[in-house]
Coordinates of C-alpha atoms in Angstrom, one line a residue:
X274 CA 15.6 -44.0 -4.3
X275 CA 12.7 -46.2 -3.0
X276 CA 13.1 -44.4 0.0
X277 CA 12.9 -41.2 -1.6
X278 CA 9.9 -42.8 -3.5
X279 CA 8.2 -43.3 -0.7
X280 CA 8.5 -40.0 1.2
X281 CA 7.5 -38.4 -2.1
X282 CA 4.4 -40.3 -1.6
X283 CA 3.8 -39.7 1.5
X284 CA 3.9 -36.1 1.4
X285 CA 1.7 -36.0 -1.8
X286 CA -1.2 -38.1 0.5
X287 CA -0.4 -35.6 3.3
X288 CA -1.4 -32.9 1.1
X289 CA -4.4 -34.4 -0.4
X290 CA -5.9 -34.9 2.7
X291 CA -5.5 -31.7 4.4
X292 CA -6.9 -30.3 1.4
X293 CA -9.7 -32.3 1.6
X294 CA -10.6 -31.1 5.1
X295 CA -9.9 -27.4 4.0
X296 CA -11.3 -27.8 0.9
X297 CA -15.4 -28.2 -0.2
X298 CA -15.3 -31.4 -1.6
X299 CA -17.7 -30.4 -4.5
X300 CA -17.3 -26.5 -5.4
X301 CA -14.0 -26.2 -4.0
X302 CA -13.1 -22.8 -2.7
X303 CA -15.8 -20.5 -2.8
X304 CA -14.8 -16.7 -3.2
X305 CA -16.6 -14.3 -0.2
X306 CA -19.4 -11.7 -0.1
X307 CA -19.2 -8.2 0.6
X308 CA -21.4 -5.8 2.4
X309 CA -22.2 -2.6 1.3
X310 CA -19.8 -0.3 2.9
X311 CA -17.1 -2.7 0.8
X312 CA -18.8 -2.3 -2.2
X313 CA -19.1 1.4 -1.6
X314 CA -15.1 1.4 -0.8
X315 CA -14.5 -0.3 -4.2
X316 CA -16.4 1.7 -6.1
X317 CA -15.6 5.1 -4.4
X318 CA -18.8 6.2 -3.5
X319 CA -20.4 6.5 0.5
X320 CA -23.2 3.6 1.5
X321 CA -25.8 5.6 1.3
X322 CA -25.1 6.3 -2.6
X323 CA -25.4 2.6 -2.9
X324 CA -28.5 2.6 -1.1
X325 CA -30.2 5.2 -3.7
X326 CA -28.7 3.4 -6.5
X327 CA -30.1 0.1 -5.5
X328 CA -33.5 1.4 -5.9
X329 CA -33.1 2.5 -10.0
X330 CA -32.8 -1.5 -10.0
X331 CA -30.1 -1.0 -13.0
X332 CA -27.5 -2.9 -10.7
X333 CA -27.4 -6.1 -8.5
X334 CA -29.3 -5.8 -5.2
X335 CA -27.4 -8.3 -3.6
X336 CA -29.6 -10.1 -1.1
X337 CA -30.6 -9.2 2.7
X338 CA -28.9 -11.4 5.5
X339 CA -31.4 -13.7 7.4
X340 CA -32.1 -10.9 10.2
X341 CA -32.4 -8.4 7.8
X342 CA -29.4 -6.4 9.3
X343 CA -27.3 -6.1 6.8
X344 CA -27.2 -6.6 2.7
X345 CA -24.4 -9.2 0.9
X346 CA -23.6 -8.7 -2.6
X347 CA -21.3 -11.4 -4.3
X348 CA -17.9 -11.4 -5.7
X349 CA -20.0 -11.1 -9.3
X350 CA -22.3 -8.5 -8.2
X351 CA -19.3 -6.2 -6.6
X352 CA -17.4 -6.8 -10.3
X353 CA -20.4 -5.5 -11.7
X354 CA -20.7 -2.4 -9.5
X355 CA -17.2 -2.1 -10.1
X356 CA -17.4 -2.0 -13.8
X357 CA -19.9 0.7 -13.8
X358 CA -17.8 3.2 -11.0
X359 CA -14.6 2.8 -12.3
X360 CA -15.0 3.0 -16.0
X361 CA -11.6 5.5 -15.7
X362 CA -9.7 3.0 -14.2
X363 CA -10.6 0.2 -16.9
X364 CA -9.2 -1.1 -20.1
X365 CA -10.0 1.6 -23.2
X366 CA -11.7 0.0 -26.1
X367 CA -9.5 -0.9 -28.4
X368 CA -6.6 -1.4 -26.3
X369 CA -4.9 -5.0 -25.1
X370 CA -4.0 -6.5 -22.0
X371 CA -1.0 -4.9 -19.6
X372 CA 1.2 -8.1 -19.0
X373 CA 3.2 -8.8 -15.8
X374 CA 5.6 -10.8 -14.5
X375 CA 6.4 -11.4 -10.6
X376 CA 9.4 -12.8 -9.9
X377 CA 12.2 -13.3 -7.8
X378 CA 16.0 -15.6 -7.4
X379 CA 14.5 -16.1 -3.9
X380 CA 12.0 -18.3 -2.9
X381 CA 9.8 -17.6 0.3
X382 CA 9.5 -13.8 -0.4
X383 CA 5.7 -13.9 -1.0
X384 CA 6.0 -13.9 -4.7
X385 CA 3.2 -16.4 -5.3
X386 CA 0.9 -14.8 -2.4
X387 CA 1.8 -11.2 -4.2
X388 CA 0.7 -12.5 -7.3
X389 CA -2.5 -14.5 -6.3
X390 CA -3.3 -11.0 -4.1
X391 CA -2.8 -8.7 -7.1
X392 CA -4.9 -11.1 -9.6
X393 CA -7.8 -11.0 -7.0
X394 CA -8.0 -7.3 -6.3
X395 CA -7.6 -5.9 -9.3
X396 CA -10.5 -8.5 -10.2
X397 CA -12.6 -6.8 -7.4
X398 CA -12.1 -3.7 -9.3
X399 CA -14.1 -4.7 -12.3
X400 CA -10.6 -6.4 -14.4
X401 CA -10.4 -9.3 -16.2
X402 CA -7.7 -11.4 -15.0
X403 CA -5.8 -14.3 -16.4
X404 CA -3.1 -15.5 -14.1
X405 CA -0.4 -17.9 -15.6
X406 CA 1.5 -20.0 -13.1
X407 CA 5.3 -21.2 -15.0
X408 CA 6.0 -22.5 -12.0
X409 CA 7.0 -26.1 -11.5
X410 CA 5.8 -26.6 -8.0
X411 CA 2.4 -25.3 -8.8
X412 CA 1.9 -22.8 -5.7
X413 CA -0.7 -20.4 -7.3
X414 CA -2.6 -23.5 -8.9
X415 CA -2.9 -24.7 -5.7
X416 CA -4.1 -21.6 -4.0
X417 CA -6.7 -21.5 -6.6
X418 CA -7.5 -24.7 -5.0
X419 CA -6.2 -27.2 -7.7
X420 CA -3.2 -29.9 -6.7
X421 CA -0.6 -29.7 -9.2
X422 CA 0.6 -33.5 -8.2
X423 CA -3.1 -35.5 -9.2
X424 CA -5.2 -32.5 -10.9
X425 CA -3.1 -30.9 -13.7
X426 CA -2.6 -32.7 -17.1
X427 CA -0.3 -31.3 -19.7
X428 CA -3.0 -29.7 -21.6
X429 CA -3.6 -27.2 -18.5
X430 CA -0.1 -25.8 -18.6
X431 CA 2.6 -24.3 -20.9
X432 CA 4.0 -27.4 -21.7
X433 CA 3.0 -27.9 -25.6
X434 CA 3.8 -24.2 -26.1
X435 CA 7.3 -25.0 -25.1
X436 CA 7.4 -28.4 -27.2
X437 CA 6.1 -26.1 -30.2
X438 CA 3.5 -28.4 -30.2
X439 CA 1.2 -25.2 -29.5
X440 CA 1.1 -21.6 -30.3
X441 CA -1.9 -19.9 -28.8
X442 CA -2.0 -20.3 -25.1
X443 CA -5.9 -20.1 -25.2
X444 CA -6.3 -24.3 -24.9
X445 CA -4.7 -24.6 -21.5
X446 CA -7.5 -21.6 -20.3
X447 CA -9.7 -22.6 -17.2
X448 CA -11.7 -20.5 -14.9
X449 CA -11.4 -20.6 -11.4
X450 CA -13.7 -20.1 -8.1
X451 CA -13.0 -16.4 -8.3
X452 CA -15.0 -14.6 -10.7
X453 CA -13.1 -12.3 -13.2
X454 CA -9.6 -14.8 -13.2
X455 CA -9.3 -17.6 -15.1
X456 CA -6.1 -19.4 -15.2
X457 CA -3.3 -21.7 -16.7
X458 CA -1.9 -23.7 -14.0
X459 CA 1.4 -25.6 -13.4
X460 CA 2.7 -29.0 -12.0
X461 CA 6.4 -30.7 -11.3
X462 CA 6.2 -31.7 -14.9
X463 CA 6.8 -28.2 -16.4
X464 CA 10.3 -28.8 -15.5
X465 CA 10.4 -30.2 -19.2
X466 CA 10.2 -27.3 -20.5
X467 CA 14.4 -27.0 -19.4
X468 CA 14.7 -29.1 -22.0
X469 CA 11.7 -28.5 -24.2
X470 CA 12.9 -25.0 -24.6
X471 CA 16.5 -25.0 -25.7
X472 CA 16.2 -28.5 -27.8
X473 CA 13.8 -26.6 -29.9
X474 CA 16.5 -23.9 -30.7
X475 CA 18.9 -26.3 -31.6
X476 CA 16.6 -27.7 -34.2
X477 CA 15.4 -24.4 -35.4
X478 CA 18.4 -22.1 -34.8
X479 CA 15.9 -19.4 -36.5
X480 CA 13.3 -20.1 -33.5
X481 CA 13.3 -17.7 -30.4
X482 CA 13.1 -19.7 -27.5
X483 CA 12.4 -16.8 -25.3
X484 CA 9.8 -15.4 -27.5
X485 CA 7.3 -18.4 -27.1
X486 CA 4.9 -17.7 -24.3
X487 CA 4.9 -14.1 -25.7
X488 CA 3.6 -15.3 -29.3
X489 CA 1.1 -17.5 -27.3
X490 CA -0.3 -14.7 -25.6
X491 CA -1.2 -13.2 -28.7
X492 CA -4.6 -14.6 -29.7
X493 CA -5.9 -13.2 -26.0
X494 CA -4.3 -9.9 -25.3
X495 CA -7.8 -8.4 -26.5
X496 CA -9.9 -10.6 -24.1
X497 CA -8.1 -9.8 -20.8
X498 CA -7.5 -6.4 -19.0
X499 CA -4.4 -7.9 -16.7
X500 CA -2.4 -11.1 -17.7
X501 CA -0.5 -11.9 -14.3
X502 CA 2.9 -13.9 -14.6
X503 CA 3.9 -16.4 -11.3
X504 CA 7.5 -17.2 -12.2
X505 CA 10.2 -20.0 -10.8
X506 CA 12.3 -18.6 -8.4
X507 CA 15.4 -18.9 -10.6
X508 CA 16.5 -17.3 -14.0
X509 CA 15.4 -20.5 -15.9
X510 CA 14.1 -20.5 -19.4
X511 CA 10.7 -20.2 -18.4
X512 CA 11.4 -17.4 -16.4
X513 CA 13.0 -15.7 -19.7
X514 CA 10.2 -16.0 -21.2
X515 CA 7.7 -14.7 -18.5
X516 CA 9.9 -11.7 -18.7
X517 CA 10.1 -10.8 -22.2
X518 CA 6.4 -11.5 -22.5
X519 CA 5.8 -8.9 -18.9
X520 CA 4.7 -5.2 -19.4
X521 CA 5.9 -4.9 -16.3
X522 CA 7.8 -6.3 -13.5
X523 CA 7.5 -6.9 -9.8
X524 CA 10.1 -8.2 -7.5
X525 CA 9.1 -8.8 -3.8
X526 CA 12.2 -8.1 -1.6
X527 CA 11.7 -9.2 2.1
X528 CA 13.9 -6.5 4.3
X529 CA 16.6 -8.9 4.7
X530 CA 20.3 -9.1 4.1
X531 CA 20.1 -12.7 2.3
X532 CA 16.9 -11.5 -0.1
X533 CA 18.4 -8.2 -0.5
X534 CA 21.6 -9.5 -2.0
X535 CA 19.5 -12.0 -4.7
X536 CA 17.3 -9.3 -5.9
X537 CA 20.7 -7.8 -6.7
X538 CA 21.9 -10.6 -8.4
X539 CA 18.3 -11.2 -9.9
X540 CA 18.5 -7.8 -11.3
X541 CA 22.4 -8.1 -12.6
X542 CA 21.7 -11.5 -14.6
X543 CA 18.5 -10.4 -15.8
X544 CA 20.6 -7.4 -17.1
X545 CA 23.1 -9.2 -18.9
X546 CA 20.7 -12.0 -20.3
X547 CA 18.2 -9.4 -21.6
X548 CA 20.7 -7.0 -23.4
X549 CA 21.8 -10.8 -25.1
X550 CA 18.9 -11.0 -26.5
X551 CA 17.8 -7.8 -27.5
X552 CA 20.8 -8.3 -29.8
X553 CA 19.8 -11.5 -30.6
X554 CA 16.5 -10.2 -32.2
X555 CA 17.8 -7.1 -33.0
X556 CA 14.9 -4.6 -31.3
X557 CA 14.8 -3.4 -27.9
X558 CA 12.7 -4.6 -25.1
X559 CA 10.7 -2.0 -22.8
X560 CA 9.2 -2.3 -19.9
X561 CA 6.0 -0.1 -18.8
X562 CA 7.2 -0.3 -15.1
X563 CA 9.4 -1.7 -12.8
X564 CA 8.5 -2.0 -9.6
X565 CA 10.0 -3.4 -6.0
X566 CA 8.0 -4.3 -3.4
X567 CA 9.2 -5.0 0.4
X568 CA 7.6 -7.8 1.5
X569 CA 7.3 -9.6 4.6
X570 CA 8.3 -6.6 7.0
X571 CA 8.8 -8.3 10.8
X572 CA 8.7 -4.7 12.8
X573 CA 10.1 -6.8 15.5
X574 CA 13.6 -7.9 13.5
X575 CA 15.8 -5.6 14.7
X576 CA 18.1 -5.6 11.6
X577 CA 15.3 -4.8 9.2
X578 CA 15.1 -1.4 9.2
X579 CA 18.7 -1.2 8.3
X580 CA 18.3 -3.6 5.0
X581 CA 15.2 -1.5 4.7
X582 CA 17.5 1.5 4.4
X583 CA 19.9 0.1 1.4
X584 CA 16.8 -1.4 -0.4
X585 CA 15.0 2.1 -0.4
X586 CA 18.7 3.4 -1.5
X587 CA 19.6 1.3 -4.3
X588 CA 15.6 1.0 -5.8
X589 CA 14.3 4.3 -5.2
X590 CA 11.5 5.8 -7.3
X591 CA 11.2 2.1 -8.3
X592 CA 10.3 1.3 -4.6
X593 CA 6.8 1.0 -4.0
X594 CA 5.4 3.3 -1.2
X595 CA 4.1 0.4 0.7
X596 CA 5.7 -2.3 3.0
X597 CA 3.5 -5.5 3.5
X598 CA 3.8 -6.7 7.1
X599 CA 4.3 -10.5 8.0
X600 CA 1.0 -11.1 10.0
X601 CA -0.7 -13.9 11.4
X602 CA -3.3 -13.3 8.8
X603 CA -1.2 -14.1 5.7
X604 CA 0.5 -17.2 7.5
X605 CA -2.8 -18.9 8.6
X606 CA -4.7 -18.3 5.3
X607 CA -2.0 -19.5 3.5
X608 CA -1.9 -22.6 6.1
X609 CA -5.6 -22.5 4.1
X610 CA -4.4 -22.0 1.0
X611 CA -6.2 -18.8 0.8
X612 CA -5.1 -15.0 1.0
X613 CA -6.5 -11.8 3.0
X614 CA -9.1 -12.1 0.1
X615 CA -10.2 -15.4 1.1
X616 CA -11.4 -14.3 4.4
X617 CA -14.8 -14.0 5.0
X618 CA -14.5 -13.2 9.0
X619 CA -11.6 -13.6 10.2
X620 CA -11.3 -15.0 13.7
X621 CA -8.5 -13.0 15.2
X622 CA -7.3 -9.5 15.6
X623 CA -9.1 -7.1 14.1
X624 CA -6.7 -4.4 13.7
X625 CA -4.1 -7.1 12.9
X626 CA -6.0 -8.5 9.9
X627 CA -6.7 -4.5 8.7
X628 CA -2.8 -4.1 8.8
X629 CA -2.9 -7.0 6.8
X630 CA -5.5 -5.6 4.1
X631 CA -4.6 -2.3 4.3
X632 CA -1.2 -3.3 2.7
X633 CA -2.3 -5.5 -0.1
X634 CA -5.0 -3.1 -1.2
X635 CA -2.6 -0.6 -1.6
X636 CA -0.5 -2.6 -4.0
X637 CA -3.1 -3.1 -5.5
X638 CA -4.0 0.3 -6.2
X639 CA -0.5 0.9 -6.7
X640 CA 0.1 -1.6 -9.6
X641 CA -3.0 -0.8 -11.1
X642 CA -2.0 2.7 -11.4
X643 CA 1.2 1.4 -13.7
X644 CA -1.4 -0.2 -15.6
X645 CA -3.8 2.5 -16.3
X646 CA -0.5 4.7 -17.4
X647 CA 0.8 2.2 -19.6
X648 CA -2.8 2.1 -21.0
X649 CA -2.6 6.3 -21.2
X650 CA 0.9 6.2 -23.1
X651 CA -0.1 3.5 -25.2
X652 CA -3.1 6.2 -26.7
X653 CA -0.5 8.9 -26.6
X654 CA 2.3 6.8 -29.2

């Protein structure tokens, strides 16, 4: 074990100190800026339309570059535009927060990335986000910069909820370097919560261990447009609970034979568990949408467009119509701890890194459709 001590150590300073190089020391990571024609592209509108609108002065100018070529706005300016072109799109008054959980048996299928890439762009398109990461190893806190290992205490995670110590999630609230998400972040310690979790049933056998994170969520449903669940990769009891407190679901499926046979075991248990305990509490749980993604599509593996086949068989309509391509682009910004959204200019191929963004902005526009629907049968019951 001193061994193991040691390696553990080792690999914790490892980490510090690449982040350290990729990281600003002070401010961290620092979100992008956008030029017009990207602002016009969000909002749905041509360049010259945000030209005329700039001079009514009712909306951020954003700022000319140095040569004058060229006008930046920033990642709270384009939120702002946003808010005012895409009123449609946006929460009604009066209504909560769509939940949703991303999760998967699997690890390595892009669940984290999907996650961090869906709470970014629907940000960009004028939502408020709060991303949750249950996660034990702390992957989306740490692509919002922040090492689980030395920079998250209890109070930052879902810990106390789990203890009962807590029962409104909004304490463990932080914001991040990207405008419009804030988030509750994880570390190896929420593996507590294994223990937390069912220990509290047995001295309550009237408690709902499944329903906590739910109840927590409470108290900010009416603050938030999109509350974004990163889950473990494994049916744990803080995955449970991501689940029954999700809107909606989203399992990324890489076109492979392995990933393709957990996402049917994911969805089997999941089954079985969750008709448990919708007995259990005696009312049914729905789901706004249920969606599948493939994720990580290699063109050049020659057995993928066969697993591609029985995934678009067996998930149909709950297949989403986009495939996101494994690119050099997601592997070295995630060497960066960073997404496709991170990049400011990105260095190689251009028409590799549009692939790239192509993809993830159509999940996002995809998912967000779900969530303006759930929002539109919400009004209609």
């Amino acid at each position: 074990m001193a061994r193991v001590t040691a390696l553990a150590e080792r690999a914790a300073g490892m980490v510090e100190e690449i982040r350290g190089r990729l990281l600003a020391p002070e401010a961290r990571k620092l979100s992008p800026s956008y030029s017009a024609t990207q602002l016009a592209a969000i909002c749905g509108v041509d360049k010259a339309h945000v030209a005329y609108r700039i001079t009514k002065n009712d909306l951020p100018s954003g700022k000319l570059t140095p040569t004058g070529g060229r006008r930046e706005f920033s990642l709270a300016e384009l939120r702002r535009w946003a808010r005012e072109y895409r009123k449609p799109s946006l929460r009604p008054g009066g209504d909560r927060a769509v939940t949703m959980a991303i999760g998967n048996f699997k690890g390595g299928v892009s669940k984290t990335t999907t996650a961090m890439v869906l709470a970014q762009g629907l940000s960009m398109r004028g939502h408020k986000v709060l991303a949750i990461d249950v996660d034990p190893q702390g992957s989306l806190s740490t692509l919002f910069g922040i090492l689980p290992e030395t920079e998250v205490e209890e109070a930052m995670t879902i810990v106390p909820i789990c203890r009962g110590e807590a029962t409104d999630i909004r304490y463990a609230i932080q914001p991040t370097y990207w405008d419009g998400i804030d988030l509750v972040a994880a570390a190896p310690f929420l593996f507590q919560a294994e223990f937390s979790l069912p220990a509290m049933q047995m001295r309550d056998p009237s408690a709902r261990f499944w329903d906590v994170l739910n109840q927590s969520l409470e108290g900010v449903r009416d603050e938030y447009d999109v509350i974004l669940i990163d889950t473990p990769p494994s049916l744990s009891y803080v995955t449970i609970n991501a689940f029954m407190a999700a809107d909606g679901i989203l399992v990324p499926v890489p076109p492979s034979a392995l990933d393709f046979a957990s996402s049917a075991q994911f969805w089997g248990l999941f089954a079985d568990l969750g008709s448990n305990l919708d007995q259990a509490a005696q009312r049914g749980k729905t789901y706004d949408f249920l969606h599948v993604l493939l994720s990580r599509v290699d063109q050049s593996d020659v057995a993928a467009p066969a697993v591609r086949q029985w995934i678009q068989a067996t998930y149909g309509e709950y297949l989403l119509p986009v495939e996101v391509p494994k690119t050099t682009v997601t592997s070295s910004k995630a060497a960066e701890f960073g997404t496709v959204y991170d990049v400011q200019k990105y260095e190689g191929s251009a028409k590799t890194y549009k692939r790239a963004a192509d993809a993830y902005d159509r999940v996002v526009d995809l998912v967000e459709q779900s969530i303006v629907e759930a929002w539109r049968n919400r009004a209609r019951a």
